[in-house]
Amino acid sequence: VAPLLTAWREHRYPVVMRVLQRAATTFEQERRATGQLGFEDLLMITAALLRDFPAVRDSLGARYAHLLVDEFQDTDPVQAEVCLLLASPSSEGADWRTVVPRSGSLFVVGDPKQSIYRFRRADIGVYEFVKQRIAATGHVLALTTNFRSTRQIGDAVNDHFSSVFGMAATPEQAAYSPMLTVKDGDASAVADLEGVGV
């Protein structure tokens, strides 16, 4: 029975995908026609605008010469595309994976250990890719000092997570880095941040 079910699923897959694609296209047309765009629509339209219209990109880049993005670990590929295109001149081309941001134009802050929005396409790989792109032309600064919590909390956090996180990063998980706590007394714990900037 298993081979028969497999063959049936393989047969119906293209049919189902065509129906779903038509439904998605029709729904998108309806949203545009009625002006009821969602968050993802706005991102996709913005990315296309920056990618396909160099004059708009240069004008916006001049108007917003410095871009600061916090919580960058929760960035999805389309958001990363918008950031890198907005921070680079159109003469760099339209592929966000190869553009070089203007000097001083892009600063991102994030903690890859806090990347929790995979359900909405946030990807730690995107964070690492952008970090490497910035490192090629700018600076990467690891912010590991914790001023919020106490040494006792920092020690407890380090003791626990040194055995939970690996020493090397994987495509799914950031590498372990210790939290360096500098104050005594009671406070709540805070994770270290990693900031990168051009």
Coordinates of C-alpha atoms in Angstrom, one line a residue:
V1 CA 0.0 0.0 0.0
A2 CA 2.9 2.4 0.8
P3 CA 4.2 2.6 -2.8
L4 CA 0.6 3.3 -4.0
L5 CA 0.1 6.1 -1.5
T6 CA 3.4 7.6 -2.4
A7 CA 2.6 7.5 -6.1
W8 CA -0.8 9.1 -5.4
R9 CA 0.7 11.9 -3.3
E10 CA 3.3 12.6 -6.1
H11 CA 0.5 12.7 -8.6
R12 CA -1.7 15.1 -6.7
Y13 CA 1.1 17.4 -5.5
P14 CA 1.4 19.5 -8.7
V15 CA -2.4 19.9 -8.9
V16 CA -2.7 21.0 -5.3
M17 CA 0.2 23.5 -5.7
R18 CA -1.3 25.0 -8.8
V19 CA -4.6 25.5 -7.0
L20 CA -2.9 27.1 -4.0
Q21 CA -0.7 29.3 -6.2
R22 CA -3.8 30.6 -8.0
A23 CA -5.5 31.2 -4.7
A24 CA -2.5 33.1 -3.3
T25 CA -2.3 35.2 -6.4
T26 CA -6.0 36.0 -6.4
F27 CA -5.8 36.9 -2.7
E28 CA -2.8 39.2 -3.3
Q29 CA -4.7 41.0 -6.1
E30 CA -7.7 41.4 -3.9
R31 CA -5.6 42.9 -1.1
R32 CA -3.9 45.4 -3.5
A33 CA -7.2 46.3 -5.2
T34 CA -8.9 47.1 -1.8
G35 CA -5.8 48.7 -0.2
Q36 CA -5.7 46.1 2.6
L37 CA -2.1 45.2 2.5
G38 CA -0.5 43.2 5.4
F39 CA 2.9 43.5 7.0
E40 CA 4.5 41.0 4.6
D41 CA 2.9 42.8 1.6
L42 CA 4.5 46.1 2.7
L43 CA 7.9 44.4 3.1
M44 CA 7.8 42.8 -0.3
I45 CA 6.7 46.0 -2.0
T46 CA 9.4 48.0 -0.2
A47 CA 12.1 45.5 -1.2
A48 CA 10.9 45.5 -4.9
L49 CA 10.8 49.4 -4.8
L50 CA 14.4 49.5 -3.6
R51 CA 15.6 46.8 -5.9
D52 CA 13.9 47.9 -9.1
F53 CA 14.0 51.7 -8.9
P54 CA 17.5 53.0 -8.4
A55 CA 16.5 56.7 -8.2
V56 CA 14.1 55.9 -5.3
R57 CA 16.8 53.9 -3.5
D58 CA 19.4 56.7 -3.8
S59 CA 16.9 59.3 -2.7
L60 CA 15.8 57.3 0.3
G61 CA 19.4 56.4 1.1
A62 CA 20.4 60.1 1.1
R63 CA 17.4 61.0 3.2
Y64 CA 18.1 58.2 5.7
A65 CA 21.8 58.2 5.7
H66 CA 22.2 56.2 8.9
L67 CA 20.2 53.1 9.7
L68 CA 20.1 51.5 13.2
V69 CA 18.4 48.2 13.5
D70 CA 17.9 46.7 16.9
E71 CA 16.9 43.0 17.6
F72 CA 18.6 42.1 14.3
Q73 CA 18.5 38.4 15.2
D74 CA 14.8 38.5 14.4
T75 CA 15.3 39.7 10.9
D76 CA 14.0 37.7 8.0
P77 CA 15.6 37.7 4.5
V78 CA 13.3 40.3 3.1
Q79 CA 13.9 42.7 6.0
A80 CA 17.7 42.1 5.5
E81 CA 17.3 42.9 1.8
V82 CA 15.5 46.2 2.7
C83 CA 18.3 47.2 5.2
L84 CA 21.2 46.4 2.9
L85 CA 19.6 48.0 -0.2
L86 CA 18.7 51.2 1.7
A87 CA 22.2 51.4 3.2
S88 CA 24.0 51.1 -0.2
P89 CA 24.0 53.2 -3.4
S90 CA 22.2 51.9 -6.4
S91 CA 25.6 51.8 -8.2
E92 CA 26.3 48.7 -6.1
G93 CA 23.7 46.7 -8.0
A94 CA 20.3 45.3 -6.9
D95 CA 21.4 42.0 -5.3
W96 CA 21.3 42.6 -1.5
R97 CA 23.7 39.7 -1.0
T98 CA 26.5 41.5 -2.8
V99 CA 26.0 45.2 -2.2
V100 CA 28.5 47.1 0.0
P101 CA 26.8 49.6 2.4
R102 CA 28.0 53.2 2.5
S103 CA 30.6 53.8 5.2
G104 CA 28.8 54.6 8.4
S105 CA 25.3 53.8 7.0
L106 CA 24.3 50.6 8.8
F107 CA 24.5 49.6 12.4
V108 CA 22.8 46.5 13.7
V109 CA 22.5 45.1 17.2
G110 CA 21.3 41.7 18.0
D111 CA 21.9 38.6 20.1
P112 CA 21.8 35.4 17.9
K113 CA 21.1 33.4 21.1
Q114 CA 17.7 35.2 21.3
S115 CA 16.7 34.4 17.7
I116 CA 13.2 33.0 18.4
Y117 CA 11.1 34.2 15.5
R118 CA 11.7 31.3 13.1
F119 CA 7.9 30.9 12.7
R120 CA 7.9 34.2 10.8
R121 CA 11.0 33.5 8.7
A122 CA 13.6 35.0 11.1
D123 CA 16.8 33.1 10.5
I124 CA 20.0 33.1 12.4
G125 CA 21.8 32.4 9.1
V126 CA 20.6 35.8 7.8
Y127 CA 22.0 37.4 10.9
E128 CA 25.4 35.7 10.4
F129 CA 25.4 36.5 6.7
V130 CA 24.8 40.2 7.3
K131 CA 27.4 40.2 10.1
Q132 CA 30.0 38.8 7.7
R133 CA 29.0 41.3 5.0
I134 CA 29.5 44.1 7.5
A135 CA 32.7 42.6 8.8
A136 CA 34.2 42.7 5.3
T137 CA 33.9 46.5 5.1
G138 CA 33.2 47.7 8.6
H139 CA 33.5 46.6 12.2
V140 CA 32.1 43.9 14.4
L141 CA 32.1 44.5 18.1
A142 CA 31.1 41.8 20.6
L143 CA 29.3 43.4 23.6
T144 CA 29.7 40.9 26.4
T145 CA 29.7 43.0 29.5
N146 CA 26.5 42.9 31.6
F147 CA 25.7 45.9 33.8
R148 CA 22.2 44.8 34.8
S149 CA 22.5 41.7 36.9
T150 CA 24.8 40.6 39.7
R151 CA 27.9 38.4 39.5
Q152 CA 26.0 35.7 41.3
I153 CA 23.3 35.6 38.6
G154 CA 26.0 35.9 35.9
D155 CA 27.9 32.9 37.4
A156 CA 24.7 30.8 37.6
V157 CA 23.8 31.7 34.0
N158 CA 27.3 30.9 32.7
D159 CA 27.4 27.6 34.7
H160 CA 24.2 26.5 33.2
F161 CA 24.5 27.6 29.6
S162 CA 28.1 26.7 29.1
S163 CA 26.9 23.1 29.0
V164 CA 23.7 23.9 26.9
F165 CA 25.2 25.9 24.1
G166 CA 28.0 24.5 22.0
M167 CA 31.3 26.4 21.7
A168 CA 30.9 26.6 17.9
A169 CA 27.8 28.1 16.2
T170 CA 25.6 25.9 14.1
P171 CA 23.0 26.9 11.4
E172 CA 20.3 26.6 14.1
Q173 CA 22.1 27.8 17.3
A174 CA 24.5 30.5 18.3
A175 CA 27.8 29.6 20.0
Y176 CA 28.1 29.9 23.8
S177 CA 29.7 33.1 25.0
P178 CA 30.0 33.9 28.7
M179 CA 28.1 36.8 30.3
L180 CA 30.7 39.1 32.0
T181 CA 28.9 40.6 35.0
V182 CA 30.5 43.6 36.7
K183 CA 28.3 44.5 39.6
D184 CA 27.3 43.0 43.0
G185 CA 23.8 43.1 44.5
D186 CA 20.4 42.0 43.3
A187 CA 19.3 42.5 39.7
S188 CA 17.7 40.5 36.9
A189 CA 19.8 38.8 34.3
V190 CA 20.4 40.2 30.9
A191 CA 21.9 38.4 27.9
D192 CA 24.9 39.8 26.2
L193 CA 24.4 41.6 22.9
E194 CA 26.5 41.5 19.8
G195 CA 26.6 44.7 17.8
V196 CA 27.9 45.1 14.3
G197 CA 28.3 48.2 12.3
V198 CA 29.8 49.6 9.1

